[in-house]
């Protein structure tokens, strides 16, 4: 791995991203719209729900608005980062193949895109975290923000995997919308979870651990070490699969550096 | 492979799902030589091109190249949201050339599109894209240049520049392989080979 190649790849990817003004606007507009809708439609009535990752008997009682803001924050970060990741890995696939023929290694290209994705995850998660403070202050703000960052990490890796698998954009978008909607946008809401059955299915979904980190950190002083480790591992697993598929799709080029020779 | 041979394809065969596409193709390209490979759609020229570029492994036969290779694809494969200059920078990095700016300046002047250096690819004409597509294939001054359907998309001015430029490359001891379904200006080539049903015949 040649670091200067990764740096050039990341620089070019950032330039491309910065020139896509619509994407930049959406990154900030979508969380703002989500939060505005929550603020306008939820009340401060207290609700009790289970902190699933702590124990089946640990309930907290908080305002409906606060709970909804955390829940929707995780969903917003998950949606956005998975879309950005899918776009990053799918964009200019043929031109990237030409770069590989010219001498870039596929690993250098994917690491440069990953570097940019990490930056996007941090920016989006921090924007969503700071926006929370307009409405209420979580008990442990930093750890709540970590939950949102890890939501971006897990869903970003999922977006990379979907983008690497599907050749056409429509299928990729549908897979992202489908899972993000069911998982981050519905099943991980603790109010739903409280009365759900077959909860092991909900626990196996990508947004489970990140939303537990944010919920537990925002409304209690219980440990979040296990869900943090599980989120990191979950994201790494998805990323590993994405890298395998991406490498498989990239050309295996016999580089003609100075003298190429092949016997079939 | 003798001293002047830059590209050698010997008895190369390739089949897809049991259907033979190339059946023992031989081709030798020497320094200062320009060859053409023509063929109808489905004749196997894309497969031969992919083997020559290094994208595909042959099932049998030997392939060797001496020196560096440049590849100019049929479609201009460029980054639409980067500028002309930034495309030079990115591909220059891929080739490992540190003086990409000086090289791109020379090519921008040579092909007369320096005024578009800071334009995004999405903002320039098809002709300018095609010029850049070719310039990127040659910016590292390869010993062997492989061109896939180079005529499609060239305007007249680029076409004239293209032939002048190829003469300079050949005089400099480089070698060119043009793969196309149609060949114009046959007299410019040292030989034109026709690929028919996976077998290469010299015209």
PDB file of N, CA, C and O in Angstrom, chain B residues 124-158:
ATOM      1  N   UNK B 124     -16.817  20.086 -21.004  1.00  0.00           N
ATOM      2  CA  UNK B 124     -16.094  20.200 -22.277  1.00  0.00           C
ATOM      3  C   UNK B 124     -16.768  19.346 -23.368  1.00  0.00           C
ATOM      4  O   UNK B 124     -17.578  18.471 -23.072  1.00  0.00           O
ATOM      5  N   UNK B 125     -16.404  19.625 -24.621  1.00  0.00           N
ATOM      6  CA  UNK B 125     -17.027  18.933 -25.758  1.00  0.00           C
ATOM      7  C   UNK B 125     -16.504  17.492 -25.867  1.00  0.00           C
ATOM      8  O   UNK B 125     -15.485  17.135 -25.265  1.00  0.00           O
ATOM      9  N   UNK B 126     -17.207  16.706 -26.684  1.00  0.00           N
ATOM     10  CA  UNK B 126     -16.784  15.328 -26.923  1.00  0.00           C
ATOM     11  C   UNK B 126     -15.396  15.260 -27.536  1.00  0.00           C
ATOM     12  O   UNK B 126     -14.607  14.362 -27.214  1.00  0.00           O
ATOM     13  N   UNK B 127     -15.081  16.233 -28.404  1.00  0.00           N
ATOM     14  CA  UNK B 127     -13.767  16.266 -29.039  1.00  0.00           C
ATOM     15  C   UNK B 127     -12.654  16.470 -28.023  1.00  0.00           C
ATOM     16  O   UNK B 127     -11.595  15.821 -28.085  1.00  0.00           O
ATOM     17  N   UNK B 128     -12.892  17.372 -27.077  1.00  0.00           N
ATOM     18  CA  UNK B 128     -11.889  17.642 -26.038  1.00  0.00           C
ATOM     19  C   UNK B 128     -11.722  16.423 -25.136  1.00  0.00           C
ATOM     20  O   UNK B 128     -10.604  16.067 -24.735  1.00  0.00           O
ATOM     21  N   UNK B 129     -12.819  15.767 -24.840  1.00  0.00           N
ATOM     22  CA  UNK B 129     -12.747  14.522 -24.034  1.00  0.00           C
ATOM     23  C   UNK B 129     -11.881  13.494 -24.744  1.00  0.00           C
ATOM     24  O   UNK B 129     -11.056  12.829 -24.121  1.00  0.00           O
ATOM     25  N   UNK B 130     -12.077  13.377 -26.059  1.00  0.00           N
ATOM     26  CA  UNK B 130     -11.336  12.378 -26.825  1.00  0.00           C
ATOM     27  C   UNK B 130      -9.838  12.706 -26.856  1.00  0.00           C
ATOM     28  O   UNK B 130      -8.993  11.816 -26.773  1.00  0.00           O
ATOM     29  N   UNK B 131      -9.543  14.017 -26.962  1.00  0.00           N
ATOM     30  CA  UNK B 131      -8.128  14.433 -26.934  1.00  0.00           C
ATOM     31  C   UNK B 131      -7.501  14.045 -25.596  1.00  0.00           C
ATOM     32  O   UNK B 131      -6.395  13.501 -25.544  1.00  0.00           O
ATOM     33  N   UNK B 132      -8.220  14.340 -24.516  1.00  0.00           N
ATOM     34  CA  UNK B 132      -7.685  14.024 -23.187  1.00  0.00           C
ATOM     35  C   UNK B 132      -7.542  12.510 -23.011  1.00  0.00           C
ATOM     36  O   UNK B 132      -6.560  12.032 -22.424  1.00  0.00           O
ATOM     37  N   UNK B 133      -8.527  11.779 -23.535  1.00  0.00           N
ATOM     38  CA  UNK B 133      -8.488  10.321 -23.462  1.00  0.00           C
ATOM     39  C   UNK B 133      -7.190   9.786 -24.070  1.00  0.00           C
ATOM     40  O   UNK B 133      -6.521   8.922 -23.499  1.00  0.00           O
ATOM     41  N   UNK B 134      -6.818  10.337 -25.223  1.00  0.00           N
ATOM     42  CA  UNK B 134      -5.587   9.917 -25.895  1.00  0.00           C
ATOM     43  C   UNK B 134      -4.354  10.409 -25.126  1.00  0.00           C
ATOM     44  O   UNK B 134      -3.389   9.656 -24.927  1.00  0.00           O
ATOM     45  N   UNK B 135      -4.408  11.678 -24.681  1.00  0.00           N
ATOM     46  CA  UNK B 135      -3.244  12.248 -23.978  1.00  0.00           C
ATOM     47  C   UNK B 135      -2.917  11.466 -22.708  1.00  0.00           C
ATOM     48  O   UNK B 135      -1.748  11.279 -22.358  1.00  0.00           O
ATOM     49  N   UNK B 136      -3.970  11.012 -22.013  1.00  0.00           N
ATOM     50  CA  UNK B 136      -3.741  10.248 -20.780  1.00  0.00           C
ATOM     51  C   UNK B 136      -3.062   8.915 -21.091  1.00  0.00           C
ATOM     52  O   UNK B 136      -2.222   8.440 -20.324  1.00  0.00           O
ATOM     53  N   UNK B 137      -3.394   8.348 -22.259  1.00  0.00           N
ATOM     54  CA  UNK B 137      -2.772   7.072 -22.637  1.00  0.00           C
ATOM     55  C   UNK B 137      -1.287   7.228 -22.959  1.00  0.00           C
ATOM     56  O   UNK B 137      -0.543   6.250 -22.897  1.00  0.00           O
ATOM     57  N   UNK B 138      -0.872   8.459 -23.303  1.00  0.00           N
ATOM     58  CA  UNK B 138       0.534   8.639 -23.733  1.00  0.00           C
ATOM     59  C   UNK B 138       1.356   9.494 -22.771  1.00  0.00           C
ATOM     60  O   UNK B 138       2.542   9.718 -23.010  1.00  0.00           O
ATOM     61  N   UNK B 139       0.730   9.976 -21.694  1.00  0.00           N
ATOM     62  CA  UNK B 139       1.429  10.962 -20.845  1.00  0.00           C
ATOM     63  C   UNK B 139       2.684  10.381 -20.166  1.00  0.00           C
ATOM     64  O   UNK B 139       3.579  11.137 -19.792  1.00  0.00           O
ATOM     65  N   UNK B 140       2.759   9.068 -20.024  1.00  0.00           N
ATOM     66  CA  UNK B 140       3.956   8.460 -19.411  1.00  0.00           C
ATOM     67  C   UNK B 140       4.930   7.973 -20.475  1.00  0.00           C
ATOM     68  O   UNK B 140       5.878   7.241 -20.167  1.00  0.00           O
ATOM     69  N   UNK B 141       4.679   8.399 -21.736  1.00  0.00           N
ATOM     70  CA  UNK B 141       5.549   8.063 -22.868  1.00  0.00           C
ATOM     71  C   UNK B 141       5.801   6.548 -22.938  1.00  0.00           C
ATOM     72  O   UNK B 141       6.947   6.073 -22.790  1.00  0.00           O
ATOM     73  N   UNK B 142       4.733   5.786 -23.187  1.00  0.00           N
ATOM     74  CA  UNK B 142       4.869   4.324 -23.181  1.00  0.00           C
ATOM     75  C   UNK B 142       5.645   3.815 -24.385  1.00  0.00           C
ATOM     76  O   UNK B 142       5.656   4.462 -25.442  1.00  0.00           O
ATOM     77  N   UNK B 143       6.232   2.643 -24.233  1.00  0.00           N
ATOM     78  CA  UNK B 143       6.945   2.021 -25.353  1.00  0.00           C
ATOM     79  C   UNK B 143       5.957   1.406 -26.337  1.00  0.00           C
ATOM     80  O   UNK B 143       6.199   1.385 -27.532  1.00  0.00           O
ATOM     81  N   UNK B 144       4.865   0.888 -25.797  1.00  0.00           N
ATOM     82  CA  UNK B 144       3.832   0.296 -26.656  1.00  0.00           C
ATOM     83  C   UNK B 144       2.515   1.017 -26.375  1.00  0.00           C
ATOM     84  O   UNK B 144       2.107   1.139 -25.220  1.00  0.00           O
ATOM     85  N   UNK B 145       1.880   1.509 -27.437  1.00  0.00           N
ATOM     86  CA  UNK B 145       0.587   2.179 -27.267  1.00  0.00           C
ATOM     87  C   UNK B 145      -0.484   1.345 -27.952  1.00  0.00           C
ATOM     88  O   UNK B 145      -0.378   1.026 -29.142  1.00  0.00           O
ATOM     89  N   UNK B 146      -1.511   0.986 -27.187  1.00  0.00           N
ATOM     90  CA  UNK B 146      -2.608   0.183 -27.739  1.00  0.00           C
ATOM     91  C   UNK B 146      -3.857   1.054 -27.797  1.00  0.00           C
ATOM     92  O   UNK B 146      -4.282   1.607 -26.780  1.00  0.00           O
ATOM     93  N   UNK B 147      -4.412   1.191 -28.987  1.00  0.00           N
ATOM     94  CA  UNK B 147      -5.570   2.073 -29.180  1.00  0.00           C
ATOM     95  C   UNK B 147      -6.777   1.257 -29.617  1.00  0.00           C
ATOM     96  O   UNK B 147      -6.703   0.509 -30.589  1.00  0.00           O
ATOM     97  N   UNK B 148      -7.876   1.425 -28.884  1.00  0.00           N
ATOM     98  CA  UNK B 148      -9.108   0.710 -29.199  1.00  0.00           C
ATOM     99  C   UNK B 148     -10.037   1.657 -29.957  1.00  0.00           C
ATOM    100  O   UNK B 148     -10.483   2.660 -29.395  1.00  0.00           O
ATOM    101  N   UNK B 149     -10.328   1.344 -31.192  1.00  0.00           N
ATOM    102  CA  UNK B 149     -11.216   2.165 -32.033  1.00  0.00           C
ATOM    103  C   UNK B 149     -10.875   3.656 -31.910  1.00  0.00           C
ATOM    104  O   UNK B 149     -11.712   4.455 -31.513  1.00  0.00           O
ATOM    105  N   UNK B 150      -9.657   4.054 -32.236  1.00  0.00           N
ATOM    106  CA  UNK B 150      -9.260   5.433 -31.964  1.00  0.00           C
ATOM    107  C   UNK B 150      -9.980   6.478 -32.809  1.00  0.00           C
ATOM    108  O   UNK B 150     -10.008   7.645 -32.442  1.00  0.00           O
ATOM    109  N   UNK B 151     -10.563   6.071 -33.913  1.00  0.00           N
ATOM    110  CA  UNK B 151     -11.169   7.074 -34.807  1.00  0.00           C
ATOM    111  C   UNK B 151     -12.517   7.573 -34.317  1.00  0.00           C
ATOM    112  O   UNK B 151     -12.929   8.672 -34.646  1.00  0.00           O
ATOM    113  N   UNK B 152     -13.214   6.733 -33.549  1.00  0.00           N
ATOM    114  CA  UNK B 152     -14.560   7.159 -33.143  1.00  0.00           C
ATOM    115  C   UNK B 152     -14.443   8.333 -32.181  1.00  0.00           C
ATOM    116  O   UNK B 152     -13.736   8.276 -31.188  1.00  0.00           O
ATOM    117  N   UNK B 153     -15.143   9.389 -32.509  1.00  0.00           N
ATOM    118  CA  UNK B 153     -15.150  10.561 -31.629  1.00  0.00           C
ATOM    119  C   UNK B 153     -14.110  11.603 -31.968  1.00  0.00           C
ATOM    120  O   UNK B 153     -14.145  12.714 -31.436  1.00  0.00           O
ATOM    121  N   UNK B 154     -13.167  11.288 -32.841  1.00  0.00           N
ATOM    122  CA  UNK B 154     -12.176  12.299 -33.238  1.00  0.00           C
ATOM    123  C   UNK B 154     -12.809  13.293 -34.211  1.00  0.00           C
ATOM    124  O   UNK B 154     -13.433  12.877 -35.185  1.00  0.00           O
ATOM    125  N   UNK B 155     -12.612  14.582 -33.972  1.00  0.00           N
ATOM    126  CA  UNK B 155     -12.977  15.538 -35.009  1.00  0.00           C
ATOM    127  C   UNK B 155     -11.783  15.628 -35.973  1.00  0.00           C
ATOM    128  O   UNK B 155     -10.717  15.042 -35.736  1.00  0.00           O
ATOM    129  N   UNK B 156     -11.945  16.391 -37.055  1.00  0.00           N
ATOM    130  CA  UNK B 156     -10.918  16.410 -38.104  1.00  0.00           C
ATOM    131  C   UNK B 156      -9.575  16.895 -37.569  1.00  0.00           C
ATOM    132  O   UNK B 156      -8.527  16.312 -37.862  1.00  0.00           O
ATOM    133  N   UNK B 157      -9.632  17.958 -36.764  1.00  0.00           N
ATOM    134  CA  UNK B 157      -8.405  18.559 -36.224  1.00  0.00           C
ATOM    135  C   UNK B 157      -7.637  17.527 -35.370  1.00  0.00           C
ATOM    136  O   UNK B 157      -6.433  17.348 -35.501  1.00  0.00           O
ATOM    137  N   UNK B 158      -8.387  16.810 -34.519  1.00  0.00           N
ATOM    138  CA  UNK B 158      -7.751  15.811 -33.655  1.00  0.00           C
ATOM    139  C   UNK B 158      -7.200  14.657 -34.493  1.00  0.00           C
ATOM    140  O   UNK B 158      -6.131  14.113 -34.206  1.00  0.00           O
TER     141      UNK B 158
END
